[in-house]
């Protein structure tokens, strides 16, 4: 189904070149235990990604928005946490001119949405943009990562079974994870699960808890590229901050992490910071 012209985004070839070194390889070794991981998000000058928890906040300018959709076209999947899925009702597709559903054939270069939903909170699927777009041929249906014990508990729930029917009918599915403790997934298990379902590269877009976990010292080595859009605005106190847990060595607080191979790219009124984790710093 052809998309209305007003929906299509354009991103000039010359603007793509600075990003190329940070994009996933076209060939990922079959021996790799995880996909290529790109962590990307938009932040204010005071390191906030939203005005408040659960509040949808638009930070990127038009050029940066088009860049985000270009990045989506370069990855097998987009991943967000359930909090972001509930707050924003995002489309999680790519509207770049030439991709599937927007001038291209089939679903070429459309990423697979992945939603981390340990407690199966993501409901009302009929009203979700990502489901509607999958039915219209403008995006892929999501794969939901559940806790295995939650899945087993909810299978007797008629509403839950209906939810799964809607998901599967539009081409989506589920993946069961058995965390070792609490309700948190281990990122090695998440990334291993993505590799298991055929995802070769994943663009992780948020929200705050997901970003801060991946920037923490335990998970930072799992990230391959970081692409951050910085908007010329302050959101003020009470916002959702990008600020990972502190790191200590011999009881002394030290920096949590640092990027290397850094490139700063002006884009409209925004500036984009590209880099890779410096695992030696």
CSV table of C-alpha atoms in Angstrom, one decimal:
chain,number,residue,atom,x,y,z
A,1,UNK,CA,0.0,0.0,0.0
A,2,UNK,CA,1.4,3.3,-1.0
A,3,UNK,CA,2.0,5.9,1.7
A,4,UNK,CA,0.7,9.5,1.4
A,5,UNK,CA,3.4,11.8,0.2
A,6,UNK,CA,3.2,13.9,3.4
A,7,UNK,CA,4.3,10.8,5.4
A,8,UNK,CA,7.5,10.3,3.4
A,9,UNK,CA,10.8,11.6,4.8
A,10,UNK,CA,14.0,12.4,2.8
A,11,UNK,CA,17.6,12.3,4.0
A,12,UNK,CA,20.2,13.6,1.6
A,13,UNK,CA,23.0,11.2,0.5
A,14,UNK,CA,25.6,13.8,1.6
A,15,UNK,CA,24.2,13.7,5.1
A,16,UNK,CA,24.6,10.0,5.4
A,17,UNK,CA,28.4,9.9,4.8
A,18,UNK,CA,29.5,11.0,8.3
A,19,UNK,CA,27.3,8.3,9.9
A,20,UNK,CA,28.7,5.4,7.8
A,21,UNK,CA,31.5,4.4,10.2
A,22,UNK,CA,29.0,3.8,13.0
A,23,UNK,CA,26.5,1.7,11.1
A,24,UNK,CA,26.3,-2.1,11.4
A,25,UNK,CA,28.3,-4.2,9.0
A,26,UNK,CA,26.4,-5.8,6.2
A,27,UNK,CA,27.8,-9.2,7.2
A,28,UNK,CA,27.8,-10.4,10.8
A,29,UNK,CA,29.9,-13.4,11.7
A,30,UNK,CA,27.7,-16.4,12.5
A,31,UNK,CA,30.0,-17.0,15.5
A,32,UNK,CA,29.0,-13.8,17.1
A,33,UNK,CA,26.8,-14.2,20.1
A,34,UNK,CA,24.9,-10.9,19.6
A,35,UNK,CA,23.7,-8.5,16.9
A,36,UNK,CA,25.4,-5.2,16.3
A,37,UNK,CA,24.0,-2.8,18.9
A,38,UNK,CA,23.5,0.9,18.2
A,39,UNK,CA,22.3,3.0,21.1
A,40,UNK,CA,20.6,6.2,19.9
A,41,UNK,CA,18.5,8.8,21.6
A,42,UNK,CA,17.7,12.6,21.6
A,43,UNK,CA,18.5,14.6,24.7
A,44,UNK,CA,18.3,18.2,25.9
A,45,UNK,CA,21.2,20.4,27.0
A,46,UNK,CA,20.5,19.2,30.6
A,47,UNK,CA,20.7,15.5,29.6
A,48,UNK,CA,16.9,14.9,29.7
A,49,UNK,CA,15.0,12.8,27.2
A,50,UNK,CA,11.5,13.7,28.5
A,51,UNK,CA,9.9,16.4,30.6
A,52,UNK,CA,8.7,13.8,33.1
A,53,UNK,CA,8.2,10.0,33.2
A,54,UNK,CA,5.5,8.9,30.9
A,55,UNK,CA,5.4,12.3,29.1
A,56,UNK,CA,6.0,12.2,25.3
A,57,UNK,CA,8.5,14.9,24.5
A,58,UNK,CA,9.7,16.0,21.0
A,59,UNK,CA,13.3,17.1,20.9
A,60,UNK,CA,14.7,16.4,17.5
A,61,UNK,CA,14.3,18.9,14.6
A,62,UNK,CA,13.1,17.9,11.1
A,63,UNK,CA,16.6,17.0,9.9
A,64,UNK,CA,17.4,14.9,13.0
A,65,UNK,CA,14.1,13.1,12.6
A,66,UNK,CA,14.9,12.2,9.1
A,67,UNK,CA,18.3,11.0,10.3
A,68,UNK,CA,16.6,8.7,12.8
A,69,UNK,CA,14.6,7.1,10.1
A,70,UNK,CA,17.7,6.6,7.9
A,71,UNK,CA,19.3,4.8,10.9
A,72,UNK,CA,16.2,2.7,11.2
A,73,UNK,CA,16.6,1.6,7.6
A,74,UNK,CA,20.1,0.4,8.3
A,75,UNK,CA,19.1,-1.9,11.2
A,76,UNK,CA,17.3,-5.2,11.4
A,77,UNK,CA,15.3,-4.1,14.5
A,78,UNK,CA,14.3,-1.2,16.7
A,79,UNK,CA,14.1,-1.9,20.5
A,80,UNK,CA,12.3,0.0,23.2
A,81,UNK,CA,11.1,-0.7,26.7
A,82,UNK,CA,7.4,-1.2,27.5
A,83,UNK,CA,7.3,2.2,29.4
A,84,UNK,CA,8.1,4.0,26.2
A,85,UNK,CA,5.7,1.9,24.2
A,86,UNK,CA,2.8,2.8,26.6
A,87,UNK,CA,3.7,6.5,26.9
A,88,UNK,CA,4.3,7.3,23.3
A,89,UNK,CA,2.4,4.7,21.2
A,90,UNK,CA,5.2,4.9,18.7
A,91,UNK,CA,5.0,3.8,15.1
A,92,UNK,CA,8.4,2.0,15.2
A,93,UNK,CA,8.8,1.9,11.4
A,94,UNK,CA,10.9,3.7,8.8
A,95,UNK,CA,9.2,6.4,6.7
A,96,UNK,CA,12.3,7.2,4.6
A,97,UNK,CA,11.6,7.5,0.9
A,98,UNK,CA,12.4,4.2,-1.0
A,99,UNK,CA,11.9,1.8,1.9
A,100,UNK,CA,9.1,-0.8,1.8
A,101,UNK,CA,5.7,0.8,2.2
A,102,UNK,CA,7.1,4.3,1.2
A,103,UNK,CA,8.1,3.7,-2.4
A,104,UNK,CA,10.0,0.5,-2.0
A,105,UNK,CA,8.9,-3.1,-2.5
A,106,UNK,CA,7.5,-5.3,0.2
A,107,UNK,CA,9.0,-4.5,3.6
A,108,UNK,CA,12.5,-3.9,2.3
A,109,UNK,CA,14.6,-2.0,4.9
A,110,UNK,CA,11.8,-1.9,7.5
A,111,UNK,CA,13.2,-2.8,10.9
A,112,UNK,CA,11.5,-5.3,13.2
A,113,UNK,CA,10.1,-3.6,16.3
A,114,UNK,CA,11.1,-5.3,19.6
A,115,UNK,CA,9.4,-4.4,22.9
A,116,UNK,CA,10.8,-5.5,26.2
A,117,UNK,CA,7.7,-6.2,28.3
A,118,UNK,CA,8.6,-8.4,31.3
A,119,UNK,CA,5.2,-8.3,33.0
A,120,UNK,CA,3.1,-8.3,29.9
A,121,UNK,CA,1.8,-4.7,30.4
A,122,UNK,CA,1.5,-3.8,26.7
A,123,UNK,CA,-2.2,-4.3,25.8
A,124,UNK,CA,-5.0,-2.7,23.8
A,125,UNK,CA,-3.2,-3.8,20.6
A,126,UNK,CA,-5.9,-2.7,18.3
A,127,UNK,CA,-5.1,0.9,19.2
A,128,UNK,CA,-1.4,0.6,18.7
A,129,UNK,CA,0.2,2.4,15.7
A,130,UNK,CA,2.8,-0.3,15.2
A,131,UNK,CA,0.0,-2.9,14.7
A,132,UNK,CA,-2.0,-0.6,12.4
A,133,UNK,CA,1.1,0.0,10.2
A,134,UNK,CA,1.9,-3.7,10.0
A,135,UNK,CA,-1.6,-4.3,8.7
A,136,UNK,CA,-1.2,-1.5,6.2
A,137,UNK,CA,2.1,-2.9,4.9
A,138,UNK,CA,4.1,0.1,6.2
A,139,UNK,CA,6.1,-1.7,8.8
A,140,UNK,CA,6.7,-5.0,10.5
A,141,UNK,CA,4.8,-6.3,13.5
A,142,UNK,CA,6.6,-6.4,16.8
A,143,UNK,CA,8.2,-9.2,18.7
A,144,UNK,CA,7.5,-9.0,22.4
A,145,UNK,CA,10.0,-10.2,25.0
A,146,UNK,CA,8.1,-11.6,28.0
A,147,UNK,CA,9.2,-13.2,31.3
A,148,UNK,CA,8.6,-17.0,30.9
A,149,UNK,CA,6.9,-17.2,34.3
A,150,UNK,CA,4.5,-14.4,33.4
A,151,UNK,CA,3.7,-16.1,30.1
A,152,UNK,CA,2.8,-19.3,31.9
A,153,UNK,CA,0.6,-17.4,34.4
A,154,UNK,CA,-1.3,-15.4,31.7
A,155,UNK,CA,-2.0,-18.2,29.2
A,156,UNK,CA,-5.3,-18.9,31.0
A,157,UNK,CA,-6.4,-15.3,30.6
A,158,UNK,CA,-8.8,-14.9,27.6
A,159,UNK,CA,-7.8,-11.2,27.1
A,160,UNK,CA,-4.2,-12.2,27.0
A,161,UNK,CA,-4.8,-15.0,24.4
A,162,UNK,CA,-6.8,-12.5,22.3
A,163,UNK,CA,-3.8,-10.1,22.5
A,164,UNK,CA,-1.5,-12.8,21.2
A,165,UNK,CA,-3.9,-13.6,18.4
A,166,UNK,CA,-3.9,-10.0,17.2
A,167,UNK,CA,-0.1,-10.0,17.3
A,168,UNK,CA,0.4,-13.2,15.4
A,169,UNK,CA,-2.2,-12.4,12.8
A,170,UNK,CA,-0.3,-9.3,11.7
A,171,UNK,CA,3.0,-11.2,11.6
A,172,UNK,CA,4.4,-10.5,15.1
A,173,UNK,CA,5.3,-12.9,17.8
A,174,UNK,CA,6.8,-13.4,21.2
A,175,UNK,CA,10.0,-14.5,22.8
A,176,UNK,CA,10.2,-15.9,26.3
A,177,UNK,CA,13.1,-15.0,28.7
A,178,UNK,CA,13.7,-16.6,32.1
A,179,UNK,CA,15.6,-13.9,34.1
A,180,UNK,CA,17.8,-15.2,36.9
A,181,UNK,CA,16.4,-12.8,39.4
A,182,UNK,CA,13.8,-10.1,39.9
A,183,UNK,CA,11.9,-8.7,36.9
A,184,UNK,CA,14.9,-7.4,35.0
A,185,UNK,CA,16.1,-9.1,31.9
A,186,UNK,CA,19.9,-9.6,31.5
A,187,UNK,CA,21.1,-7.8,28.4
A,188,UNK,CA,23.2,-10.7,27.3
A,189,UNK,CA,20.0,-12.8,27.3
A,190,UNK,CA,18.1,-10.1,25.4
A,191,UNK,CA,20.8,-9.8,22.7
A,192,UNK,CA,21.2,-13.6,22.5
A,193,UNK,CA,17.4,-13.8,22.0
A,194,UNK,CA,17.6,-11.3,19.2
A,195,UNK,CA,20.3,-13.3,17.5
A,196,UNK,CA,18.2,-16.4,17.9
A,197,UNK,CA,15.2,-14.9,16.1
A,198,UNK,CA,17.4,-13.7,13.2
A,199,UNK,CA,18.2,-10.1,14.2
A,200,UNK,CA,21.6,-9.1,12.9
A,201,UNK,CA,21.6,-5.5,14.1
A,202,UNK,CA,19.5,-3.6,16.6
A,203,UNK,CA,18.9,0.1,17.1
A,204,UNK,CA,18.0,0.7,20.8
A,205,UNK,CA,16.0,3.9,21.2
A,206,UNK,CA,14.9,4.0,24.9
A,207,UNK,CA,13.4,4.8,27.2
A,208,UNK,CA,15.4,6.2,30.1
A,209,UNK,CA,15.7,2.9,32.1
A,210,UNK,CA,16.9,1.0,29.0
A,211,UNK,CA,19.4,3.8,28.0
A,212,UNK,CA,20.9,4.1,31.5
A,213,UNK,CA,21.2,0.3,31.9
A,214,UNK,CA,23.2,0.1,28.7
A,215,UNK,CA,25.4,3.0,29.6
A,216,UNK,CA,26.3,1.3,32.9
A,217,UNK,CA,29.7,-0.4,33.2
A,218,UNK,CA,28.3,-3.9,33.1
A,219,UNK,CA,26.5,-3.5,29.8
A,220,UNK,CA,28.5,-0.8,28.0
A,221,UNK,CA,30.8,-3.3,26.4
A,222,UNK,CA,27.8,-4.8,24.6
A,223,UNK,CA,27.2,-1.6,22.7
A,224,UNK,CA,28.9,-1.1,19.4
A,225,UNK,CA,27.9,2.4,18.4
A,226,UNK,CA,26.4,5.4,20.1
A,227,UNK,CA,24.5,8.2,18.2
A,228,UNK,CA,23.1,11.0,20.3
A,229,UNK,CA,21.1,14.0,19.0
A,230,UNK,CA,21.5,17.0,21.3
A,231,UNK,CA,18.7,19.6,21.0
A,232,UNK,CA,19.3,23.3,21.9
A,233,UNK,CA,16.9,23.3,24.8
A,234,UNK,CA,16.7,22.8,28.5
A,235,UNK,CA,13.8,20.7,29.9
A,236,UNK,CA,14.4,21.6,33.6
A,237,UNK,CA,14.2,19.6,36.8
A,238,UNK,CA,11.9,16.6,37.0
A,239,UNK,CA,12.8,15.3,33.6
A,240,UNK,CA,13.9,11.8,32.7
A,241,UNK,CA,17.7,12.0,32.9
A,242,UNK,CA,20.3,10.1,31.0
A,243,UNK,CA,22.5,9.4,34.0
A,244,UNK,CA,23.8,5.8,34.5
A,245,UNK,CA,24.5,4.4,38.0
A,246,UNK,CA,27.8,5.5,39.4
A,247,UNK,CA,31.0,3.4,39.1
A,248,UNK,CA,33.5,2.9,41.9
A,249,UNK,CA,37.0,1.5,41.8
A,250,UNK,CA,38.6,0.7,45.2
A,251,UNK,CA,35.8,2.8,46.8
A,252,UNK,CA,36.6,5.8,44.7
A,253,UNK,CA,34.0,7.2,42.2
A,254,UNK,CA,35.3,7.1,38.6
A,255,UNK,CA,33.7,8.0,35.3
A,256,UNK,CA,31.2,5.4,34.1
A,257,UNK,CA,32.2,5.4,30.5
A,258,UNK,CA,33.6,7.4,27.6
A,259,UNK,CA,33.3,7.4,23.8
A,260,UNK,CA,36.1,7.1,21.3
A,261,UNK,CA,36.3,7.7,17.5
A,262,UNK,CA,34.0,10.6,18.2
A,263,UNK,CA,32.5,12.7,15.4
A,264,UNK,CA,30.2,15.8,15.9
A,265,UNK,CA,27.8,16.4,13.1
A,266,UNK,CA,25.7,19.7,12.9
A,267,UNK,CA,22.2,18.9,11.7
A,268,UNK,CA,19.8,21.8,11.4
A,269,UNK,CA,19.7,23.4,14.9
A,270,UNK,CA,20.7,20.1,16.5
A,271,UNK,CA,24.1,18.5,16.8
A,272,UNK,CA,24.7,14.8,16.6
A,273,UNK,CA,27.4,13.0,18.6
A,274,UNK,CA,28.7,9.7,17.1
A,275,UNK,CA,31.1,7.4,18.8
A,276,UNK,CA,32.0,4.0,20.0
A,277,UNK,CA,32.5,2.8,23.6
A,278,UNK,CA,36.1,3.3,24.8
A,279,UNK,CA,36.5,0.0,26.6
A,280,UNK,CA,40.1,0.8,27.5
A,281,UNK,CA,39.4,4.0,29.3
